[in-house]
Amino acid sequence: MTWCPIKIISTGMMKEVNRVEMAIQESLSGQSCALISGGDPGIYAMAGLVFEICQKKGIPLFRPVSSKNLTTVPTGQRPARSLDTENGLTLEIVPGIPALAAGAALAGAPLTHDFAAISLSDLLTKWETIEKRITCAAMADFVIVIYNPRSRKRTWQLERARELILAHRDKATPVAVVTGAMRENQEIVFTRLDQLHTAAIGMQTVLFIGSSATAIYMDFIFTPRGYTDKYTVMTGMASLQAGNPDQEAT
Amino acid sequence: MTWCPIKIISTGMMKEVNRVEMAIQESLSGQSCALISGGDPGIYAMAGLVFEICQKKGIPLFRPVSSKNLTTVPTGQRPARSLDTENGLTLEIVPGIPALAAGAALAGAPLTHDFAAISLSDLLTKWETIEKRITCAAMADFVIVIYNPRSRKRTWQLERARELILAHRDKATPVAVVTGAMRENQEIVFTRLDQLHTAAIGMQTVLFIGSSATAIYMDFIFTPRGYTDKYTVMTGMASLQAGNPDQEAT
């Protein structure tokens, strides 16, 4: 084995544009470069910014040669794929476990049915757009996953979101407040919709606000898909019999 | 090392209730048992059904003793936690990479901003509920992730979903149709909203329907969060300068 020296480039928090530009520059100079995100790089994270910057700068992007079975509808907007990446970047996005999946696993199973993910950060998005999304998600009875609920500077948005959701959903709706999921400092707090603003919430917190179907059992929350309404589950622990499970349920 | 014999219990497709009941029964009999899902067990998968069945049967659930920092608001509905799990199950949900994260990584970065996940399966959910969710998600300009778009028996739902979304969204909206993400048979097809019903779609397909902001660049789709609108990105590949990234952008 050969020891590979690794160069680590880091920027402070909140320097996302700088950090991504530096990663792109490093790759263009001929180095392999990994841009690291917590969770999944494509869910509220840096993968999108790579595309934003490359598009603005006109940097061609290619998939690794190992990418198989890529079919695209011809639009005339894309160059032919090429192995010659001297004038562009070869980009591979490696998926991970997003905070919504890690947090859900700790809370129980809130996301086994339809859900919406909404960031409350209005630094890059107009608040009116965020309000509309919250209201529509509440009306449609989605389980709602809230990213970026509060920060030092953004203090009132979660309280406003709570009001908007309460207009369409029961005040006792179960809520899981998960901070630092799967990390040393992980913490789960269960509460209800009308009290969610009182929970301790930080930058690593993701909230899960139940739909009308979301239930509490023991110290877990879950959203049933309705199997046990459709199929008979025998009560009594010893039973293995189910009513009529011979149907597709997906 | 001791060799551990492993017992594999499997049922056919569409026998979810049977399968989960067998796993619960195995655990209650004193064996360690892992219930395996593709992707993430909590996103449109079997974790929810474990809770459904345990609740119906009154089987107490406990977290592993290693679970730290669990705080719950007392509701009187939960038993005290106990190490004596003879009369119940100790349950740990291990998160994974959901199809929406794996598919998004192949398609580009469609989920870097708010999105809604909707299953088109009306076997356990009323179609009116699904229609309302599709319409609300389209109105709110969410990126829409479609699970279970079509099956042998459910053939018309995707066409109807397309109509509902077209009422609120441009017909040229980019769509990525990802089948078997990260598996041997993976396939990505890029198309547009008004043509999405013509794509080859199966049980392993997840669709990503762009928001009004979702863009195509090369053969990727992505949803910008708006960094490059707010901050100046210098054109020209050599530039590392960004305008004013010294602000929180999350």
Short mmCIF file of C-alpha atoms in Angstrom, two decimals:
data_model
loop_
_atom_site.label_atom_id
_atom_site.label_comp_id
_atom_site.label_asym_id
_atom_site.label_seq_id
_atom_site.Cartn_x
_atom_site.Cartn_y
_atom_site.Cartn_z
CA MET A 1 0.00 0.00 0.00
CA THR A 2 1.09 3.51 -0.76
CA TRP A 3 0.42 6.22 1.71
CA CYS A 4 -1.49 9.02 0.03
CA PRO A 5 -0.99 12.49 1.43
CA ILE A 6 -4.33 14.23 1.74
CA LYS A 7 -4.78 17.95 1.50
CA ILE A 8 -7.69 19.27 3.52
CA ILE A 9 -9.24 22.54 2.46
CA SER A 10 -11.72 24.01 4.86
CA THR A 11 -13.56 27.26 5.23
CA GLY A 12 -15.59 28.54 8.13
CA MET A 13 -19.28 27.91 8.49
CA MET A 14 -21.38 30.02 6.14
CA LYS A 15 -18.72 30.20 3.47
CA GLU A 16 -20.45 27.71 1.21
CA VAL A 17 -19.79 29.52 -2.06
CA ASN A 18 -16.09 29.90 -1.28
CA ARG A 19 -15.79 26.27 -0.22
CA VAL A 20 -17.45 24.89 -3.33
CA GLU A 21 -15.48 27.17 -5.64
CA MET A 22 -12.26 25.99 -4.02
CA ALA A 23 -13.27 22.36 -4.52
CA ILE A 24 -14.09 22.99 -8.18
CA GLN A 25 -10.80 24.83 -8.68
CA GLU A 26 -8.88 21.97 -7.07
CA SER A 27 -10.53 19.47 -9.40
CA LEU A 28 -9.91 21.63 -12.46
CA SER A 29 -6.23 21.73 -11.54
CA GLY A 30 -6.11 17.96 -12.00
CA GLN A 31 -6.55 16.74 -8.43
CA SER A 32 -9.17 14.34 -7.23
CA CYS A 33 -11.28 16.22 -4.76
CA ALA A 34 -14.11 15.16 -2.44
CA LEU A 35 -16.51 17.81 -1.19
CA ILE A 36 -17.85 16.52 2.12
CA SER A 37 -21.35 17.15 3.46
CA GLY A 38 -22.95 15.77 6.58
CA GLY A 39 -25.93 13.53 5.84
CA ASP A 40 -26.71 13.40 2.13
CA PRO A 41 -24.92 15.86 -0.18
CA GLY A 42 -28.03 16.33 -2.34
CA ILE A 43 -30.63 17.10 0.32
CA TYR A 44 -30.36 20.74 1.42
CA ALA A 45 -26.62 20.47 0.92
CA MET A 46 -23.75 21.35 -1.37
CA ALA A 47 -24.36 19.22 -4.47
CA GLY A 48 -26.78 21.78 -5.89
CA LEU A 49 -24.26 24.57 -5.44
CA VAL A 50 -21.69 22.68 -7.52
CA PHE A 51 -24.16 22.74 -10.42
CA GLU A 52 -25.09 26.38 -9.80
CA ILE A 53 -21.48 27.49 -9.96
CA CYS A 54 -20.48 25.26 -12.88
CA GLN A 55 -23.45 26.50 -14.88
CA LYS A 56 -22.61 30.16 -14.14
CA LYS A 57 -18.98 29.62 -15.10
CA GLY A 58 -19.72 27.43 -18.10
CA ILE A 59 -17.67 24.52 -16.77
CA PRO A 60 -18.62 21.29 -18.60
CA LEU A 61 -19.60 18.38 -16.37
CA PHE A 62 -19.20 14.69 -17.12
CA ARG A 63 -20.20 11.52 -15.32
CA PRO A 64 -17.56 8.93 -14.48
CA VAL A 65 -16.95 6.45 -17.30
CA SER A 66 -18.27 3.76 -14.98
CA SER A 67 -21.76 5.27 -15.04
CA LYS A 68 -23.90 2.77 -16.86
CA ASN A 69 -27.27 2.81 -18.48
CA LEU A 70 -27.62 6.55 -18.75
CA THR A 71 -30.31 7.44 -21.20
CA THR A 72 -31.24 11.02 -21.86
CA VAL A 73 -33.87 12.48 -24.09
CA PRO A 74 -32.04 14.59 -26.67
CA THR A 75 -32.65 18.24 -26.06
CA GLY A 76 -29.72 19.68 -27.97
CA GLN A 77 -28.57 21.37 -24.78
CA ARG A 78 -26.01 18.79 -23.82
CA PRO A 79 -22.64 18.15 -25.37
CA ALA A 80 -21.74 14.64 -26.40
CA ARG A 81 -20.19 12.72 -23.54
CA SER A 82 -16.45 12.59 -23.78
CA LEU A 83 -13.59 10.92 -22.01
CA ASP A 84 -11.54 14.04 -22.50
CA THR A 85 -12.29 15.91 -19.32
CA GLU A 86 -9.42 18.36 -19.60
CA ASN A 87 -11.87 21.15 -20.16
CA GLY A 88 -14.37 20.13 -17.57
CA LEU A 89 -15.14 18.22 -14.42
CA THR A 90 -15.96 14.58 -13.91
CA LEU A 91 -18.53 14.60 -11.15
CA GLU A 92 -19.92 11.78 -9.06
CA ILE A 93 -22.45 12.40 -6.31
CA VAL A 94 -22.32 9.76 -3.58
CA PRO A 95 -25.60 9.60 -1.69
CA GLY A 96 -25.71 9.31 2.08
CA ILE A 97 -28.21 9.02 4.90
CA PRO A 98 -30.06 12.33 5.02
CA ALA A 99 -30.98 13.89 8.36
CA LEU A 100 -34.63 13.19 7.62
CA ALA A 101 -33.93 9.44 7.45
CA ALA A 102 -31.61 9.37 10.49
CA GLY A 103 -33.99 11.50 12.52
CA ALA A 104 -37.02 9.49 11.50
CA ALA A 105 -35.31 6.25 12.56
CA LEU A 106 -34.70 7.67 16.03
CA ALA A 107 -38.22 9.03 16.37
CA GLY A 108 -39.91 5.84 15.17
CA ALA A 109 -41.34 5.72 11.66
CA PRO A 110 -42.99 9.06 10.89
CA LEU A 111 -42.11 8.92 7.16
CA THR A 112 -43.69 5.68 6.04
CA HIS A 113 -46.29 7.74 4.22
CA ASP A 114 -46.30 10.94 2.14
CA PHE A 115 -44.31 13.86 3.49
CA ALA A 116 -42.98 17.29 2.61
CA ALA A 117 -39.56 18.70 3.54
CA ILE A 118 -39.39 22.46 4.10
CA SER A 119 -36.50 24.67 5.17
CA LEU A 120 -37.48 27.68 7.27
CA SER A 121 -34.38 29.61 6.19
CA ASP A 122 -35.47 32.79 4.43
CA LEU A 123 -31.95 33.98 3.70
CA LEU A 124 -32.05 32.70 0.12
CA THR A 125 -35.79 32.07 -0.23
CA LYS A 126 -38.60 34.62 0.11
CA TRP A 127 -40.64 34.10 3.26
CA GLU A 128 -43.88 34.27 1.24
CA THR A 129 -42.75 31.21 -0.72
CA ILE A 130 -41.98 29.35 2.50
CA GLU A 131 -45.37 30.32 4.00
CA LYS A 132 -47.18 29.07 0.94
CA ARG A 133 -45.35 25.75 1.14
CA ILE A 134 -46.14 25.34 4.83
CA THR A 135 -49.82 26.09 4.28
CA CYS A 136 -50.13 23.79 1.26
CA ALA A 137 -48.32 20.98 3.09
CA ALA A 138 -50.61 21.41 6.10
CA MET A 139 -53.74 21.45 3.91
CA ALA A 140 -52.64 18.29 2.09
CA ASP A 141 -52.07 16.45 5.38
CA PHE A 142 -48.43 15.69 4.60
CA VAL A 143 -46.15 14.73 7.43
CA ILE A 144 -43.94 17.85 7.51
CA VAL A 145 -40.18 17.69 8.01
CA ILE A 146 -38.75 21.06 9.01
CA TYR A 147 -35.10 21.82 8.27
CA ASN A 148 -33.32 24.90 9.65
CA PRO A 149 -36.10 25.67 12.12
CA ARG A 150 -34.23 28.37 14.01
CA SER A 151 -30.86 30.07 14.22
CA ARG A 152 -29.33 32.89 16.17
CA LYS A 153 -30.64 35.42 13.66
CA ARG A 154 -33.81 33.65 12.56
CA THR A 155 -35.90 33.48 15.69
CA TRP A 156 -39.58 33.99 14.74
CA GLN A 157 -40.05 31.66 11.75
CA LEU A 158 -40.86 28.46 13.66
CA GLU A 159 -43.53 30.15 15.76
CA ARG A 160 -45.13 31.46 12.54
CA ALA A 161 -44.93 28.01 10.92
CA ARG A 162 -46.66 26.52 13.96
CA GLU A 163 -49.52 29.02 13.60
CA LEU A 164 -49.93 28.24 9.89
CA ILE A 165 -50.02 24.48 10.49
CA LEU A 166 -52.40 24.77 13.46
CA ALA A 167 -54.96 26.33 11.10
CA HIS A 168 -55.26 22.93 9.39
CA ARG A 169 -54.17 20.37 11.95
CA ASP A 170 -55.12 19.26 15.45
CA LYS A 171 -53.21 20.94 18.26
CA ALA A 172 -52.38 17.53 19.78
CA THR A 173 -50.64 16.32 16.59
CA PRO A 174 -47.50 14.45 17.64
CA VAL A 175 -44.18 16.14 16.91
CA ALA A 176 -40.66 14.72 17.22
CA VAL A 177 -37.82 17.20 17.67
CA VAL A 178 -34.57 15.43 16.78
CA THR A 179 -31.22 17.12 17.31
CA GLY A 180 -27.84 15.73 16.20
CA ALA A 181 -29.30 12.43 14.96
CA MET A 182 -26.79 9.57 15.20
CA ARG A 183 -24.16 11.89 16.68
CA GLU A 184 -22.71 12.05 20.17
CA ASN A 185 -25.04 14.85 21.16
CA GLN A 186 -28.21 13.29 19.79
CA GLU A 187 -31.44 14.18 21.52
CA ILE A 188 -35.06 13.38 20.79
CA VAL A 189 -37.91 15.31 22.32
CA PHE A 190 -41.50 14.32 21.74
CA THR A 191 -44.06 17.06 22.02
CA ARG A 192 -47.27 18.19 20.34
CA LEU A 193 -47.96 20.76 17.65
CA ASP A 194 -49.25 23.51 19.93
CA GLN A 195 -46.16 23.23 22.15
CA LEU A 196 -43.44 22.70 19.56
CA HIS A 197 -42.05 26.22 19.83
CA THR A 198 -41.09 25.57 23.44
CA ALA A 199 -38.69 22.71 22.57
CA ALA A 200 -34.93 23.27 22.62
CA ILE A 201 -34.01 23.74 18.97
CA GLY A 202 -30.67 24.42 17.32
CA MET A 203 -28.97 24.35 13.93
CA GLN A 204 -28.74 20.53 13.97
CA THR A 205 -32.43 20.06 14.75
CA VAL A 206 -34.94 18.53 12.36
CA LEU A 207 -38.62 18.50 13.27
CA PHE A 208 -41.16 15.87 12.29
CA ILE A 209 -44.74 17.13 12.47
CA GLY A 210 -47.26 14.33 12.14
CA SER A 211 -50.11 14.06 9.65
CA SER A 212 -53.64 13.37 10.90
CA ALA A 213 -52.75 9.67 10.82
CA THR A 214 -49.49 9.87 12.78
CA ALA A 215 -49.78 8.10 16.11
CA ILE A 216 -47.79 7.71 19.32
CA TYR A 217 -47.02 4.23 20.58
CA MET A 218 -44.79 3.78 23.61
CA ASP A 219 -42.10 6.41 23.12
CA PHE A 220 -42.16 6.34 19.32
CA ILE A 221 -44.20 8.12 16.68
CA PHE A 222 -45.22 6.46 13.44
CA THR A 223 -47.42 7.08 10.44
CA PRO A 224 -49.38 3.95 9.50
CA ARG A 225 -49.89 3.22 5.84
CA GLY A 226 -53.08 1.46 6.74
CA TYR A 227 -52.13 -2.18 6.42
CA THR A 228 -53.85 -3.11 9.65
CA ASP A 229 -57.03 -1.36 8.58
CA LYS A 230 -57.16 -3.33 5.37
CA TYR A 231 -55.82 -6.64 6.60
CA THR A 232 -56.87 -8.44 9.74
CA VAL A 233 -54.15 -8.64 12.33
CA MET A 234 -55.04 -11.18 14.96
CA THR A 235 -54.72 -9.82 18.44
CA GLY A 236 -52.68 -11.92 20.80
CA MET A 237 -48.97 -12.26 20.51
CA ALA A 238 -48.86 -15.83 19.32
CA SER A 239 -50.83 -15.34 16.17
CA LEU A 240 -49.13 -15.34 12.80
CA GLN A 241 -52.33 -15.22 10.85
CA ALA A 242 -53.05 -12.19 8.74
CA GLY A 243 -56.33 -11.67 6.99
CA ASN A 244 -55.70 -11.33 3.32
CA PRO A 245 -52.21 -10.18 2.60
CA ASP A 246 -52.11 -11.69 -0.88
CA GLN A 247 -52.47 -8.34 -2.51
CA GLU A 248 -49.97 -5.83 -3.69
CA ALA A 249 -49.70 -3.06 -1.18
CA THR A 250 -47.19 -0.72 -2.76
CA MET B 1 -14.70 -16.33 16.26
CA THR B 2 -17.78 -18.46 16.47
CA TRP B 3 -19.71 -19.24 13.38
CA CYS B 4 -23.31 -18.16 13.80
CA PRO B 5 -25.93 -20.04 11.87
CA ILE B 6 -28.40 -17.62 10.35
CA LYS B 7 -32.02 -18.46 9.74
CA ILE B 8 -33.58 -16.65 6.81
CA ILE B 9 -37.32 -16.20 6.80
CA SER B 10 -38.79 -14.89 3.58
CA THR B 11 -42.23 -14.44 2.14
CA GLY B 12 -43.29 -13.58 -1.37
CA MET B 13 -43.70 -10.01 -2.56
CA MET B 14 -46.90 -8.40 -1.28
CA LYS B 15 -46.94 -10.44 1.92
CA GLU B 16 -45.80 -7.54 4.06
CA VAL B 17 -48.11 -8.18 6.98
CA ASN B 18 -47.12 -11.85 7.15
CA ARG B 19 -43.45 -11.02 6.90
CA VAL B 20 -43.50 -8.43 9.66
CA GLU B 21 -45.60 -10.62 11.93
CA MET B 22 -43.12 -13.45 11.47
CA ALA B 23 -40.23 -11.14 12.36
CA ILE B 24 -42.03 -9.94 15.48
CA GLN B 25 -42.83 -13.51 16.48
CA GLU B 26 -39.20 -14.53 15.99
CA SER B 27 -38.03 -11.71 18.24
CA LEU B 28 -40.62 -12.48 20.89
CA SER B 29 -39.35 -16.05 20.96
CA GLY B 30 -36.00 -14.72 22.12
CA GLN B 31 -34.05 -14.58 18.87
CA SER B 32 -32.33 -11.53 17.47
CA CYS B 33 -34.06 -10.73 14.21
CA ALA B 34 -33.34 -8.18 11.47
CA LEU B 35 -36.16 -7.16 9.17
CA ILE B 36 -34.51 -6.10 5.93
CA SER B 37 -35.79 -3.36 3.62
CA GLY B 38 -34.19 -1.99 0.47
CA GLY B 39 -33.22 1.67 0.81
CA ASP B 40 -34.33 3.11 4.15
CA PRO B 41 -36.66 1.04 6.36
CA GLY B 42 -38.59 4.11 7.48
CA ILE B 43 -39.40 5.73 4.14
CA TYR B 44 -42.36 3.98 2.51
CA ALA B 45 -41.08 0.75 4.02
CA MET B 46 -41.64 -1.76 6.76
CA ALA B 47 -40.68 0.13 9.94
CA GLY B 48 -44.14 1.70 10.16
CA LEU B 49 -45.81 -1.69 9.89
CA VAL B 50 -43.86 -2.97 12.90
CA PHE B 51 -45.42 -0.21 14.98
CA GLU B 52 -48.87 -0.77 13.45
CA ILE B 53 -48.84 -4.44 14.36
CA CYS B 54 -47.26 -4.03 17.81
CA GLN B 55 -49.83 -1.38 18.67
CA LYS B 56 -52.73 -3.59 17.52
CA LYS B 57 -51.40 -6.54 19.50
CA GLY B 58 -50.39 -4.52 22.54
CA ILE B 59 -46.76 -5.62 22.37
CA PRO B 60 -44.58 -3.27 24.46
CA LEU B 61 -41.61 -1.72 22.62
CA PHE B 62 -38.31 -0.66 24.12
CA ARG B 63 -35.25 1.08 22.73
CA PRO B 64 -31.84 -0.56 23.11
CA VAL B 65 -30.13 0.29 26.38
CA SER B 66 -27.46 2.05 24.33
CA SER B 67 -29.93 4.72 23.19
CA LYS B 68 -28.83 7.89 24.86
CA ASN B 69 -30.34 11.25 25.46
CA LEU B 70 -33.92 10.27 24.96
CA THR B 71 -36.25 12.82 26.43
CA THR B 72 -39.96 12.53 26.12
CA VAL B 73 -42.73 14.75 27.27
CA PRO B 74 -44.75 12.75 29.80
CA THR B 75 -48.13 11.89 28.41
CA GLY B 76 -49.02 9.01 30.67
CA GLN B 77 -49.35 6.77 27.63
CA ARG B 78 -45.94 5.22 27.86
CA PRO B 79 -44.68 2.64 30.31
CA ALA B 80 -41.48 3.31 32.19
CA ARG B 81 -38.47 2.07 30.27
CA SER B 82 -37.25 -1.24 31.49
CA LEU B 83 -34.39 -3.59 30.91
CA ASP B 84 -36.74 -6.51 31.33
CA THR B 85 -37.86 -7.03 27.77
CA GLU B 86 -39.33 -10.46 28.32
CA ASN B 87 -42.77 -9.11 27.74
CA GLY B 88 -41.93 -6.92 24.81
CA LEU B 89 -39.60 -6.13 21.96
CA THR B 90 -36.37 -4.17 21.94
CA LEU B 91 -36.44 -2.32 18.65
CA GLU B 92 -33.72 -0.43 16.82
CA ILE B 93 -34.36 1.14 13.43
CA VAL B 94 -31.17 1.46 11.39
CA PRO B 95 -31.53 4.16 8.75
CA GLY B 96 -30.30 3.68 5.20
CA ILE B 97 -30.06 5.55 1.93
CA PRO B 98 -33.62 6.04 0.72
CA ALA B 99 -34.45 5.71 -2.99
CA LEU B 100 -35.09 9.44 -3.12
CA ALA B 101 -31.50 10.16 -2.07
CA ALA B 102 -29.93 7.50 -4.31
CA GLY B 103 -32.06 8.54 -7.27
CA ALA B 104 -31.40 12.23 -6.73
CA ALA B 105 -27.64 11.62 -6.67
CA LEU B 106 -27.84 9.91 -10.06
CA ALA B 107 -30.07 12.58 -11.56
CA GLY B 108 -27.97 15.49 -10.29
CA ALA B 109 -29.22 17.50 -7.31
CA PRO B 110 -32.99 17.96 -7.63
CA LEU B 111 -33.58 17.89 -3.84
CA THR B 112 -31.39 20.71 -2.60
CA HIS B 113 -34.54 22.69 -1.95
CA ASP B 114 -38.02 21.94 -0.57
CA PHE B 115 -39.73 18.82 -1.87
CA ALA B 116 -42.71 16.54 -1.31
CA ALA B 117 -42.71 12.76 -1.56
CA ILE B 118 -45.95 11.15 -2.74
CA SER B 119 -46.82 7.51 -3.39
CA LEU B 120 -49.32 6.94 -6.20
CA SER B 121 -50.41 3.61 -4.73
CA ASP B 122 -54.11 3.80 -3.93
CA LEU B 123 -54.33 0.28 -2.54
CA LEU B 124 -54.14 1.50 1.07
CA THR B 125 -54.81 5.23 0.54
CA LYS B 126 -57.89 6.83 -0.99
CA TRP B 127 -57.21 8.29 -4.43
CA GLU B 128 -58.88 11.58 -3.40
CA THR B 129 -56.25 11.99 -0.67
CA ILE B 130 -53.47 11.36 -3.18
CA GLU B 131 -55.00 13.82 -5.67
CA LYS B 132 -55.20 16.51 -3.02
CA ARG B 133 -51.55 15.98 -2.11
CA ILE B 134 -50.45 16.15 -5.74
CA THR B 135 -52.40 19.36 -6.32
CA CYS B 136 -51.18 21.04 -3.13
CA ALA B 137 -47.57 20.04 -3.87
CA ALA B 138 -47.87 21.43 -7.40
CA MET B 139 -49.43 24.69 -6.14
CA ALA B 140 -46.68 25.15 -3.56
CA ASP B 141 -43.95 24.68 -6.17
CA PHE B 142 -42.38 21.75 -4.33
CA VAL B 143 -40.06 19.47 -6.25
CA ILE B 144 -42.22 16.33 -6.32
CA VAL B 145 -40.80 12.85 -5.76
CA ILE B 146 -43.19 10.15 -6.96
CA TYR B 147 -42.97 6.67 -5.43
CA ASN B 148 -44.89 3.69 -6.83
CA PRO B 149 -45.79 5.51 -10.07
CA ARG B 150 -47.19 2.49 -11.85
CA SER B 151 -47.66 -1.25 -11.47
CA ARG B 152 -49.26 -4.03 -13.43
CA LYS B 153 -52.63 -3.26 -11.86
CA ARG B 154 -52.28 0.49 -11.34
CA THR B 155 -51.93 1.87 -14.83
CA TRP B 156 -53.76 5.23 -15.00
CA GLN B 157 -52.57 7.06 -11.85
CA LEU B 158 -49.39 8.58 -13.28
CA GLU B 159 -51.19 10.03 -16.28
CA ARG B 160 -53.71 11.63 -13.91
CA ALA B 161 -50.92 12.97 -11.68
CA ARG B 162 -49.28 14.53 -14.75
CA GLU B 163 -52.53 16.34 -15.61
CA LEU B 164 -52.91 17.68 -12.07
CA ILE B 165 -49.35 18.98 -11.96
CA LEU B 166 -49.56 20.51 -15.45
CA ALA B 167 -52.39 22.74 -14.18
CA HIS B 168 -49.81 24.54 -12.02
CA ARG B 169 -46.46 23.97 -13.67
CA ASP B 170 -44.81 24.60 -17.04
CA LYS B 171 -45.03 21.73 -19.50
CA ALA B 172 -41.25 21.90 -20.11
CA THR B 173 -40.47 21.33 -16.39
CA PRO B 174 -37.53 18.91 -16.21
CA VAL B 175 -38.24 15.40 -14.96
CA ALA B 176 -35.81 12.63 -14.08
CA VAL B 177 -37.09 9.07 -14.22
CA VAL B 178 -34.72 6.90 -12.18
CA THR B 179 -35.11 3.12 -12.11
CA GLY B 180 -33.11 0.72 -9.91
CA ALA B 181 -30.84 3.46 -8.52
CA MET B 182 -27.40 2.13 -7.55
CA ARG B 183 -28.33 -1.38 -8.68
CA GLU B 184 -27.13 -3.40 -11.63
CA ASN B 185 -30.13 -2.45 -13.71
CA GLN B 186 -30.04 1.27 -12.95
CA GLU B 187 -31.39 3.58 -15.63
CA ILE B 188 -31.96 7.32 -15.72
CA VAL B 189 -34.18 8.98 -18.28
CA PHE B 190 -34.51 12.73 -18.49
CA THR B 191 -37.71 14.03 -19.93
CA ARG B 192 -40.17 16.88 -19.40
CA LEU B 193 -43.44 17.08 -17.52
CA ASP B 194 -45.73 16.86 -20.54
CA GLN B 195 -43.96 13.73 -21.75
CA LEU B 196 -43.35 11.90 -18.51
CA HIS B 197 -46.09 9.33 -19.04
CA THR B 198 -44.22 8.00 -22.09
CA ALA B 199 -41.11 6.99 -20.09
CA ALA B 200 -40.47 3.34 -19.24
CA ILE B 201 -41.57 3.00 -15.64
CA GLY B 202 -41.62 -0.01 -13.32
CA MET B 203 -41.91 -0.92 -9.67
CA GLN B 204 -38.34 0.23 -8.94
CA THR B 205 -38.85 3.65 -10.54
CA VAL B 206 -38.83 6.94 -8.66
CA LEU B 207 -39.68 10.16 -10.49
CA PHE B 208 -38.31 13.61 -9.74
CA ILE B 209 -40.51 16.40 -11.08
CA GLY B 210 -38.78 19.76 -10.93
CA SER B 211 -40.05 22.93 -9.27
CA SER B 212 -40.16 26.17 -11.26
CA ALA B 213 -36.52 26.70 -10.26
CA THR B 214 -35.21 23.28 -11.28
CA ALA B 215 -32.79 23.55 -14.20
CA ILE B 216 -31.01 21.28 -16.64
CA TYR B 217 -27.24 21.59 -16.98
CA MET B 218 -25.37 19.15 -19.18
CA ASP B 219 -27.09 15.83 -18.49
CA PHE B 220 -28.02 16.61 -14.90
CA ILE B 221 -30.97 18.34 -13.27
CA PHE B 222 -30.62 20.46 -10.17
CA THR B 223 -32.64 22.80 -8.00
CA PRO B 224 -30.61 25.88 -7.06
CA ARG B 225 -31.07 27.31 -3.59
CA GLY B 226 -30.18 30.70 -4.95
CA TYR B 227 -26.63 31.17 -3.71
CA THR B 228 -25.46 32.47 -7.06
CA ASP B 229 -28.32 34.96 -7.22
CA LYS B 230 -27.41 36.37 -3.84
CA TYR B 231 -23.64 36.11 -4.02
CA THR B 232 -21.45 37.14 -6.94
CA VAL B 233 -19.77 34.23 -8.63
CA MET B 234 -17.03 35.50 -10.89
CA THR B 235 -17.28 34.09 -14.37
CA GLY B 236 -14.09 32.55 -15.67
CA MET B 237 -12.73 29.34 -14.30
CA ALA B 238 -9.77 30.76 -12.45
CA SER B 239 -11.70 32.95 -10.07
CA LEU B 240 -12.06 31.98 -6.48
CA GLN B 241 -13.65 35.21 -5.43
CA ALA B 242 -17.18 35.15 -4.16
CA GLY B 243 -19.11 38.26 -3.46
CA ASN B 244 -20.22 38.25 0.12
CA PRO B 245 -20.41 34.78 1.51
CA ASP B 246 -19.89 35.88 5.09
CA GLN B 247 -23.49 35.32 5.92
CA GLU B 248 -25.32 32.35 7.17
CA ALA B 249 -27.09 30.69 4.33
CA THR B 250 -28.86 27.80 5.96
#
